[in-house]
XYZ file of C-alpha atoms in Angstrom:
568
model
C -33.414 37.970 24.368
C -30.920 34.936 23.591
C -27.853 35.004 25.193
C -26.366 35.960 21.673
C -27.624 39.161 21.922
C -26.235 40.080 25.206
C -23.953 42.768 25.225
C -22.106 44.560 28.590
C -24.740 47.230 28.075
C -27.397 44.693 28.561
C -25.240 42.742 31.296
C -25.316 46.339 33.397
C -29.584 46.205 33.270
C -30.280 42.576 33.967
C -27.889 42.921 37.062
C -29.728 46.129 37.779
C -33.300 44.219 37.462
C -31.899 40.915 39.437
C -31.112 43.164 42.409
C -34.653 44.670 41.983
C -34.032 48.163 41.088
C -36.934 49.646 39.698
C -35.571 53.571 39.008
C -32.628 55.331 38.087
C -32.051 58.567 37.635
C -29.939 60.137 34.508
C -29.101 61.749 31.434
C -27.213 60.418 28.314
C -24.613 61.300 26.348
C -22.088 59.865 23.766
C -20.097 57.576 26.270
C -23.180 56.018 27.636
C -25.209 55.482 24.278
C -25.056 52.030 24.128
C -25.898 51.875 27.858
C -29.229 53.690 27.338
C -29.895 52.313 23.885
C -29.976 48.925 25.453
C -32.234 50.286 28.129
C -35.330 49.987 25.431
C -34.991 46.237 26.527
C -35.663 46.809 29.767
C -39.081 48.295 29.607
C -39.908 47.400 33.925
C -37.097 49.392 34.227
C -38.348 53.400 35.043
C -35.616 55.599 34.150
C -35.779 59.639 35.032
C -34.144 61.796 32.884
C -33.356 64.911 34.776
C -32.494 68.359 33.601
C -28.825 67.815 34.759
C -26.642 65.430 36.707
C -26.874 67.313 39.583
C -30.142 67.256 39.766
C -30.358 63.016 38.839
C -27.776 61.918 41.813
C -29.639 63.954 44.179
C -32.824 62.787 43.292
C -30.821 59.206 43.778
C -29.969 60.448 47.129
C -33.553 61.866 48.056
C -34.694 58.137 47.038
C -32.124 56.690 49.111
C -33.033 59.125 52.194
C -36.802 58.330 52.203
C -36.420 54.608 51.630
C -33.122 53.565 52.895
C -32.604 51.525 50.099
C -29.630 51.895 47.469
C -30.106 55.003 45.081
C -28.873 54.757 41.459
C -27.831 57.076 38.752
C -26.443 57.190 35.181
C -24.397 60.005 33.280
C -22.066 60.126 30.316
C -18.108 60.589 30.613
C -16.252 63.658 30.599
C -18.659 66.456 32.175
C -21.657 64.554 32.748
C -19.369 62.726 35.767
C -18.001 65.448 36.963
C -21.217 67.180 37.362
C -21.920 64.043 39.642
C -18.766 65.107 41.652
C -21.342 67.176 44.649
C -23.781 64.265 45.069
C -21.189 61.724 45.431
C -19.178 64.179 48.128
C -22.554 64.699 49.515
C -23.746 61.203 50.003
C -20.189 60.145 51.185
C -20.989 62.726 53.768
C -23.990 61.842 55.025
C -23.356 57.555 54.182
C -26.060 57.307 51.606
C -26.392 54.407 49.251
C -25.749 55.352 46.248
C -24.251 53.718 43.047
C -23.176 55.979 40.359
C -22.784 54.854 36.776
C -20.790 56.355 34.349
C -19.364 56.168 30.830
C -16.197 56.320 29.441
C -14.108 56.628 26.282
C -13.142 53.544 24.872
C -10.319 51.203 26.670
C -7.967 52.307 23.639
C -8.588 56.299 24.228
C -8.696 56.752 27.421
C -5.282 58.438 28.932
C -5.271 59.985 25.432
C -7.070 63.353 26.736
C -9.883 62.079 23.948
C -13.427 64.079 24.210
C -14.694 64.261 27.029
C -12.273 62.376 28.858
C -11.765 62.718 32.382
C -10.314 60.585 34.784
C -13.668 59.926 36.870
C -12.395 57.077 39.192
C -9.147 59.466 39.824
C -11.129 62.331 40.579
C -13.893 60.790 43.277
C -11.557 58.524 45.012
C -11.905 60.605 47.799
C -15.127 60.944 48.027
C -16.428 57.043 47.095
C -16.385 54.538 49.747
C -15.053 52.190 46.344
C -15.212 52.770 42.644
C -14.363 50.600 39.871
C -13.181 50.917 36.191
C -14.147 47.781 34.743
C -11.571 46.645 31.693
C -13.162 43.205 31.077
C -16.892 43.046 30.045
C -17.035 39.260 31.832
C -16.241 41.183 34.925
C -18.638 43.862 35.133
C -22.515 41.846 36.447
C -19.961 41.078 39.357
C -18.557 44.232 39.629
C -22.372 45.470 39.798
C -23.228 43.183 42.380
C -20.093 44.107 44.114
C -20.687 48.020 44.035
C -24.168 47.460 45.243
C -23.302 45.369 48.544
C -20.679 47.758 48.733
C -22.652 50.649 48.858
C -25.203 48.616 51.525
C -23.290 47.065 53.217
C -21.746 48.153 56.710
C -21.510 52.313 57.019
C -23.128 52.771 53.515
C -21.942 54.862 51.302
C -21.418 56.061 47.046
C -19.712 53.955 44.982
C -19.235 54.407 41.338
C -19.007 52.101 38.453
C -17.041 53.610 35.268
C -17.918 51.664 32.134
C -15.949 52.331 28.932
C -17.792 52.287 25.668
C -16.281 49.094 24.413
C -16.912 47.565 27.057
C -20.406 48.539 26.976
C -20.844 46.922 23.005
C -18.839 43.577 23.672
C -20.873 40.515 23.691
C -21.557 38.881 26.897
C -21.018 35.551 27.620
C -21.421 34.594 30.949
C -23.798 34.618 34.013
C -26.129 37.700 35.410
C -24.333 38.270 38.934
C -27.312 37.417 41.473
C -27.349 39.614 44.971
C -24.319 39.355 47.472
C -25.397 38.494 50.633
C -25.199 41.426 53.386
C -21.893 41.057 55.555
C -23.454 40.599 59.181
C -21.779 43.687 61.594
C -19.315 43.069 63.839
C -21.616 42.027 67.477
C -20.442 44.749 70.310
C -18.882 42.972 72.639
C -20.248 42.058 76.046
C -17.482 43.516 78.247
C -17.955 47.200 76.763
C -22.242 46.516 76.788
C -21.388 45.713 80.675
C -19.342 48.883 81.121
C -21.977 51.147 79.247
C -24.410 49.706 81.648
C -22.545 50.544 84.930
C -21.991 54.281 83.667
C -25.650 54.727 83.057
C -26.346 52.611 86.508
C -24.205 55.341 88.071
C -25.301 58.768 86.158
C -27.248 61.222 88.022
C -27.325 64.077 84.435
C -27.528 61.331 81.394
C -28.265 61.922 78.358
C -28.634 59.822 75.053
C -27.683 61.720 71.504
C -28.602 59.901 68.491
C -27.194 60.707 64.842
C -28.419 59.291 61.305
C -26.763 56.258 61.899
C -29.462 55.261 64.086
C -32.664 55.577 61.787
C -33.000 52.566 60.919
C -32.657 51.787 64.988
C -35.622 54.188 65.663
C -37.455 51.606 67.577
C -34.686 49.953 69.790
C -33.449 52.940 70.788
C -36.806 54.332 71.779
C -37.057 51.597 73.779
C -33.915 51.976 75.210
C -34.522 55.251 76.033
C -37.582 55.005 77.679
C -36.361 51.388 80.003
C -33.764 54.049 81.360
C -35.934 57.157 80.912
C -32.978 59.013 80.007
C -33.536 62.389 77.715
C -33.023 62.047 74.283
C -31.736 64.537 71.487
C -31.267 64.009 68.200
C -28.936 65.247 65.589
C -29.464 67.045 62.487
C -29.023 64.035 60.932
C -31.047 62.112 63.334
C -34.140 63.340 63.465
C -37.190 61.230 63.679
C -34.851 58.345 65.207
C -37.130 59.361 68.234
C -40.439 60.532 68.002
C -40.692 64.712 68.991
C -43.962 63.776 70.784
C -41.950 61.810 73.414
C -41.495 63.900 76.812
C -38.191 62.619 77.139
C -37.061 64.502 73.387
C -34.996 67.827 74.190
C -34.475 68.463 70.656
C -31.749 68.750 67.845
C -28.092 70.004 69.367
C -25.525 72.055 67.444
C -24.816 75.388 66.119
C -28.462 76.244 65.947
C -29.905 73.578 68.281
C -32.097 74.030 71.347
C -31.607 75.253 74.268
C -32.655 72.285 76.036
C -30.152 70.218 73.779
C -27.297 72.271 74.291
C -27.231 72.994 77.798
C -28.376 69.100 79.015
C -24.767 68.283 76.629
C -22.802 70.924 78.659
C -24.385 69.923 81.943
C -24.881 65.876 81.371
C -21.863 63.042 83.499
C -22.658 60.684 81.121
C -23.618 60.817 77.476
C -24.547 57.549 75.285
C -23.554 58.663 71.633
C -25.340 56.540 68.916
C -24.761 56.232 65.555
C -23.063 59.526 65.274
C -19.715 61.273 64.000
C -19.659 64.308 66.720
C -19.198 66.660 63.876
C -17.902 70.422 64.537
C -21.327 71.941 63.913
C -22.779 69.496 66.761
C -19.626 69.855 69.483
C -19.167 73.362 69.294
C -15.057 73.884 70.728
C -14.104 70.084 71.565
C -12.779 70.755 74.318
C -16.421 72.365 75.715
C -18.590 69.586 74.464
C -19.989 67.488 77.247
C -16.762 68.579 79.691
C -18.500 66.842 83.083
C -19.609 63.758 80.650
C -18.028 59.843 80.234
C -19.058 59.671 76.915
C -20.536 55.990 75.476
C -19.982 55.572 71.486
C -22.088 53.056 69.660
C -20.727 53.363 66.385
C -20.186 50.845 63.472
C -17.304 52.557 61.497
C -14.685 52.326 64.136
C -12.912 55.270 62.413
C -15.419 57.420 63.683
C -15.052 56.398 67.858
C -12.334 58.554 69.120
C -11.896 60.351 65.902
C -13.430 64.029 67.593
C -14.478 63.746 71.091
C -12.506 61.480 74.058
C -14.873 58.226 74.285
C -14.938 55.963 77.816
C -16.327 53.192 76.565
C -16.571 52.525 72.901
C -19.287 50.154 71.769
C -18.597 49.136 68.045
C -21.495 47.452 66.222
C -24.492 47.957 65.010
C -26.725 50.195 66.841
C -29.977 48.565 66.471
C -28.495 45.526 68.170
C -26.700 47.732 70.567
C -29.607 49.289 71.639
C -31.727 46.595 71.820
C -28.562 44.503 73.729
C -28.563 48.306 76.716
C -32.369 47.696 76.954
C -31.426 44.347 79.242
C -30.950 45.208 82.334
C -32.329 48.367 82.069
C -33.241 50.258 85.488
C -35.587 53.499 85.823
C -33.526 56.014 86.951
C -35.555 58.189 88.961
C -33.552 61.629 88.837
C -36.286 63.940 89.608
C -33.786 66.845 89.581
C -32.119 66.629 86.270
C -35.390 66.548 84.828
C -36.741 69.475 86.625
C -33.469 70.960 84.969
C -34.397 69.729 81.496
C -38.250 70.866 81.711
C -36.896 74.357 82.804
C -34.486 74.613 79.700
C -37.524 73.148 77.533
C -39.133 76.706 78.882
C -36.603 78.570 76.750
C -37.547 77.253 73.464
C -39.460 80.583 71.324
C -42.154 80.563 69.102
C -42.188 82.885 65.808
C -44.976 85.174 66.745
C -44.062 87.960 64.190
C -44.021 88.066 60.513
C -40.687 86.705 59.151
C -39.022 83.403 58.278
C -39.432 81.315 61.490
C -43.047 82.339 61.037
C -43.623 81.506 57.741
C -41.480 78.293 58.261
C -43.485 77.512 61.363
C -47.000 77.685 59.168
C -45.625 75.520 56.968
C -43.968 72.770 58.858
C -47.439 72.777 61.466
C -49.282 71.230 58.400
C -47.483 68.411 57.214
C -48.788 64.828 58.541
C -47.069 61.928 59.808
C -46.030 60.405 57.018
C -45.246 63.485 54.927
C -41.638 63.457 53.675
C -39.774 67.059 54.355
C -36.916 68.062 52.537
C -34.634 70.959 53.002
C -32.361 73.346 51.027
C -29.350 74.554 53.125
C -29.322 78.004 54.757
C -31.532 79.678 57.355
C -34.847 77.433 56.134
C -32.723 74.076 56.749
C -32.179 75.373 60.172
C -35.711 76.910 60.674
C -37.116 73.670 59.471
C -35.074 71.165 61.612
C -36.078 73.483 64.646
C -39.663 73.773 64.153
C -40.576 70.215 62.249
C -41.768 67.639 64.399
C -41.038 63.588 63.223
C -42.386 61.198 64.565
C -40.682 58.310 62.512
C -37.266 57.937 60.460
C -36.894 59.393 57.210
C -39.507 61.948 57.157
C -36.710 64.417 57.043
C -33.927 64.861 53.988
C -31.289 67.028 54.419
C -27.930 67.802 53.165
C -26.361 67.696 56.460
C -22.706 67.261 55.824
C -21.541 68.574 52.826
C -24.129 71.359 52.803
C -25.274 71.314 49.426
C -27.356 74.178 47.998
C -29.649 72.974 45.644
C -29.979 69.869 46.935
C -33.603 69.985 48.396
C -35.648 70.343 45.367
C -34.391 67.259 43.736
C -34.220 64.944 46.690
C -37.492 65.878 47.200
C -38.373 64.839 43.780
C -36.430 61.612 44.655
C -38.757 60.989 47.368
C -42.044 61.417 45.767
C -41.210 58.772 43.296
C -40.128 56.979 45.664
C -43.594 57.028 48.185
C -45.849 58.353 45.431
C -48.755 58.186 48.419
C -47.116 60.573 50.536
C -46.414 64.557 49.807
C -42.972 65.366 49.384
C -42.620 69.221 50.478
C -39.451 70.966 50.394
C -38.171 74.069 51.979
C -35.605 75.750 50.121
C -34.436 79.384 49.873
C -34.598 81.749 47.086
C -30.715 81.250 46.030
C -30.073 77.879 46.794
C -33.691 77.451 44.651
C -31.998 78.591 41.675
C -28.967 76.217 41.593
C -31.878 72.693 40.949
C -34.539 75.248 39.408
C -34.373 73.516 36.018
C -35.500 70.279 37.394
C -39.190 71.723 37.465
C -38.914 70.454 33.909
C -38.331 66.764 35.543
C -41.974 67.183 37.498
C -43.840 68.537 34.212
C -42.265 65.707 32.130
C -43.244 62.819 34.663
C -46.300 64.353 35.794
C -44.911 64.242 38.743
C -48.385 65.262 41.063
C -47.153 65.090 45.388
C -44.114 67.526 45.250
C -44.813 71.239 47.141
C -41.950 73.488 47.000
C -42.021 76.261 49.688
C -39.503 79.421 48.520
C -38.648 81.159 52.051
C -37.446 84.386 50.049
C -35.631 87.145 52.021
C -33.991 88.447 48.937
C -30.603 87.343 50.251
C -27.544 84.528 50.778
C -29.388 84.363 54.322
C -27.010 82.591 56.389
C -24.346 83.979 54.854
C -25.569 87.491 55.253
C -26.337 86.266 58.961
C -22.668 85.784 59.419
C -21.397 88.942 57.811
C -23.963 90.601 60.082
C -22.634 89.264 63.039
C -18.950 88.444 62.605
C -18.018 91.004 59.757
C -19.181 94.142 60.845
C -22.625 94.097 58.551
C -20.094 94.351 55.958
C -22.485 92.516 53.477
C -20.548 91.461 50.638
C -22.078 89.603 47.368
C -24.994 88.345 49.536
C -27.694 90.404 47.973
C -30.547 88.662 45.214
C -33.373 91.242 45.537
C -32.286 92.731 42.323
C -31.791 90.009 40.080
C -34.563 87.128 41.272
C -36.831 86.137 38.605
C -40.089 86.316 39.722
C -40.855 82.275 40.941
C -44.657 82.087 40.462
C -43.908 83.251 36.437
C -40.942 80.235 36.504
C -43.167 77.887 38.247
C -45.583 78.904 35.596
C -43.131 78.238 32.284
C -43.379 74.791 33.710
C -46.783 74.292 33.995
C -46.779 74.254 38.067
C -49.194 76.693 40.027
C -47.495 79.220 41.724
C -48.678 80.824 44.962
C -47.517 83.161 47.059
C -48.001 85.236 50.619
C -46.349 88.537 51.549
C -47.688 88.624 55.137
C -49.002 86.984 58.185
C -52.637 87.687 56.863
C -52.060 86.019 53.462
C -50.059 83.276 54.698
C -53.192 80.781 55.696
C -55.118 81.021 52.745
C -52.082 80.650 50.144
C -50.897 77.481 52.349
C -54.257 76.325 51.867
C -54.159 76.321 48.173
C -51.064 75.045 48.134
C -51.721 71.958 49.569
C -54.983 71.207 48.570
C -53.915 72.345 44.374
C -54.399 68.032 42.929
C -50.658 68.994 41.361
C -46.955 69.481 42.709
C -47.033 73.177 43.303
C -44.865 75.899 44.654
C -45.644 78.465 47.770
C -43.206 81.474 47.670
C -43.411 83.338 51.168
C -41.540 86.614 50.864
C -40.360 87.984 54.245
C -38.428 90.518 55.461
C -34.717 91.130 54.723
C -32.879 91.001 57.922
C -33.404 87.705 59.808
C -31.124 85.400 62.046
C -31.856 82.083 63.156
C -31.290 81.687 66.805
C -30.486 79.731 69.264
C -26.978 80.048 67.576
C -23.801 79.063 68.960
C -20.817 81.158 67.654
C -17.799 79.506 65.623
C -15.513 78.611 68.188
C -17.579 79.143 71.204
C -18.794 76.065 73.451
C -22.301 74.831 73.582
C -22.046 76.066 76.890
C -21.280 79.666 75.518
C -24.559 79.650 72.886
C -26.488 82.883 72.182
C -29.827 82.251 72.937
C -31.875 85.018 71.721
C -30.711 87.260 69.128
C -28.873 90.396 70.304
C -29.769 93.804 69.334
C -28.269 95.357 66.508
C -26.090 98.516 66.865
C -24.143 99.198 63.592
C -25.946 100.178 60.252
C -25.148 98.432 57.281
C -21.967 99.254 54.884
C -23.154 97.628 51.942
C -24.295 99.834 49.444
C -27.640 98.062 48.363
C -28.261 97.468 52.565
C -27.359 101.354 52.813
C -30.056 102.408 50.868
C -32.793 100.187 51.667
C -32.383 101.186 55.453
């Protein structure tokens, strides 16, 4: 290709090539033509066209996840970019790199309300770390290479790239933008590092909680942890940033975390924070979380110290050099009391032993190795799954843990197998969140797509929402009930060309996992289980961690709804 022939289209996939992406995820339309017509020059680039936006940025996001590298994704103007509207809130949430392209109505139309205008850059200016409309087609390999190191750089994060069609066909004159070097992070400095030091010198009930801005820290702060031998939880977010095989591990914290977690938090004089946002779902009531506790933040966005919970010594930077920086001068603290404490909360932790969703869950989650990457819907499952997995390194586990995003499992996971085509990719999802990604089974027949094993946990019902009505709203269940109107999943698993298996009770369950793993193609598992389930440990909106239920209570009121009335 001569120079001559280079157009802004071509511009956008030579900058994508020069900064070594090798997949994007994507579907066309009339804005973007020109964008994926010059993509038939480009033939080392893999592009994966998905079943709907949706579905594309959060397979961008599941690649992202598994490899902590920069996810990209392509849709056309109008309602192709607002369909990317979740994944972008989602990945702003959780600080994925992402970089979402999009097309746009000529320079000359747009403001004009042409077809399928929208104002894309307006819209997801909220929910973008940056985005960009780029006017000038001499501009936009810079702006490329700008959105990327953007989007890697520091807290990462989604930014978007809107490209109007004009700009897309202009000739090209200049230079292919090459990579921007990373900014380094700001170094914590050695006065607050001290002061961290002194508190942990001094603690008698530490404890270390480390969120998903620490996977990438996993070993320093393993390290760290053990040089102190201070207990260690880990977020939602967070998990595998510590391996679950460690003694000193208590667990995930939260809403649903364990027992061990929650009550070392509520009982701990000093907690080292690290690479976490204290979110509501992980304090509990503020003003219970960690109430005996000088808290230590090591956080990189400084936004986030102070922003929830009242911090004693903030540590900005980076946490892998903060960790590794708290390993010197490390003592063993020998507090043979606090962890007799810990060991006899560990004791409270309960194994499914009945037929039901923790069970099923539990069979599941028991077989996956090492290096098997687990993705989750959101609902009962996500919470099931993060309780009963065990990780042993970073980004084993995807999750939508901020935003909350049903339908985000099945794609992500599909994200991730391309990603590590060597590993499986298994996803846990529930029956209704299922349905909201479904069509991207299309995506796995088209690519041949051969490690993906989708696990259905299906209880006929909105679970967690049903959980909540159950508890909070009198069993007043209200539009939470699928039983009636499910399609049957091993006949839509079938349409596709994926093998379908499923197990109804305890004493199907082994040989129908069996299959399911060992079938040479992605296939799906659907375990149907009873109606009525709650996930416990649960702490209560509003309630401290201190105040969490940790069994579930018995039920004493029948339900009101009329499809619970007559099944009961």
């Amino acid at each position: 290709m001569t120079q001559g022939d280079m157009t802004g289209a071509k511009a956008l996939w030579a900058t994508l090539v020069g900064h070594g992406i090798t997949t994007v995820f994507g579907y066309p339309g009339g804005a973007i033509m020109p964008v994926y017509d010059a993509l038939t020059f480009y033939p080392e680039m893999r592009h994966i066209l998905a079943r709907h936006e949706q579905g594309a940025i959060h397979a961008a996001e599941g690649w992202a996840k598994a490899t902590g590298e920069i996810g990209v994704c392509l849709a056309t103007s109008g309602p192709g970019a607002t369909n990317l509207v979740t994944g972008l809130a989602d990945a702003m949430m959780d600080s994925v790199p992402l970089l979402a392209i999009t097309g746009n109505v000529a320079r000359h139309l747009m403001g004009t309300d042409a077809f399928q205008e929208a104002d894309i850059t307006g819209i997801t200016l909220p929910i973008t770390k940056h985005n960009y409309v780029v006017r000038d087609v001499e501009e936009l390999p810079q702006v490329i290479a700008e959105a990327i190191r953007i989007a890697r750089s520091g807290r990462p994060g989604p930014v978007l790239v809107d490209i109007p069609k004009d700009i897309q066909l202009a000739a090209y004159q200049g230079e292919i933008a090459t990579p921007h070097a990373r900014p380094e992070a700001p170094a914590p400095a050695p006065e607050a590092l001290e002061r961290a030091r002194e508190l942990l010198r001094s603690a008698k009930k530490p404890v270390i909680m480390v969120g998903g801005g620490a996977l990438d820290a996993a070993a320093e702060v393993t390290a760290l942890a053990r040089a102190w031998d201070i207990p260690v939880i880990t977020t939602l977010m967070g998990l595998g940033a510590f391996p679950s095989s460690d003694p000193l591990w208590l667990g995930m914290p939260g809403m649903h975390g364990s027992v061990a977690a929650n009550r070392a938090i509520s009982e701990a004089d000093v907690l080292l924070g690290i690479g976490l946002r204290f979110d509501d779902r992980v304090t509990g009531r503020v003003n219970g979380f960690a109430p005996n506790a000088a808290i230590i933040h090591v956080e990189l966005d400084a936004a986030e110290i102070g922003k929830i919970v009242r911090t004693h010594v903030p540590v900005r930077g980076d946490a892998r050099v903060a960790a590794r920086l708290l390993t010197e001068g490390a003592q063993n603290l020998d507090l043979p009391e606090w962890k007799a404490q810990i060991e006899e909360w560990k004791t409270r932790t309960q194994r499914p032993d009945h037929w039901g969703a923790a069970y099923g869950v539990q069979a599941v989650v028991e077989r996956l190795g090492p290096d098997d990457i687990l993705s989750s819907d959101v609902g009962q499952h996500q919470m099931l799954a993060a309780q009963l997995a065990r990780f042993e390194r970073p980004r084993r586990w995807l999750n939508s843990g901020g935003l909350g995003t049903m339908g985000f499992g099945f794609p992500a996971a599909i994200g991730a197998a391309l990603a590590e085509p060597g590993v499986r990719s298994v996803v846990i999802a529930g029956d209704g969140g299922f349905q909201m990604t479904a069509q991207e089974l299309a995506t796995l027949k088209m690519y041949d797509i051969r490690n993906v094993k989708i696990c259905i946990v299906n209880n006929s019902y909105l679970g967690m929402v049903r959980q909540w009505q159950e508890m909070f709203h009198g069993r007043r269940y209200s539009e939470v009930w699928l039983g009636d109107s499910n399609p049957d999943f091993l006949k839509l698993a079938d349409a596709y060309d994926v093998p379908g298996y499923r197990a109804s009770s305890a004493e199907e369950l082994p040989a129908a996992i069996d299959a399911w793993l060992a079938d040479p193609k992605s296939a799906l598992l659907e375990i149907v289980v009873p109606h009525e389930h709650a996930v416990f440990p649960m702490v209560p909106a509003g309630a401290a961690l201190s105040e969490m239920l940790e069994a579930e209570p018995p039920r004493t009121a029948q339900p009101v709804s009329q499809k619970e009335a007559k099944d009961a």
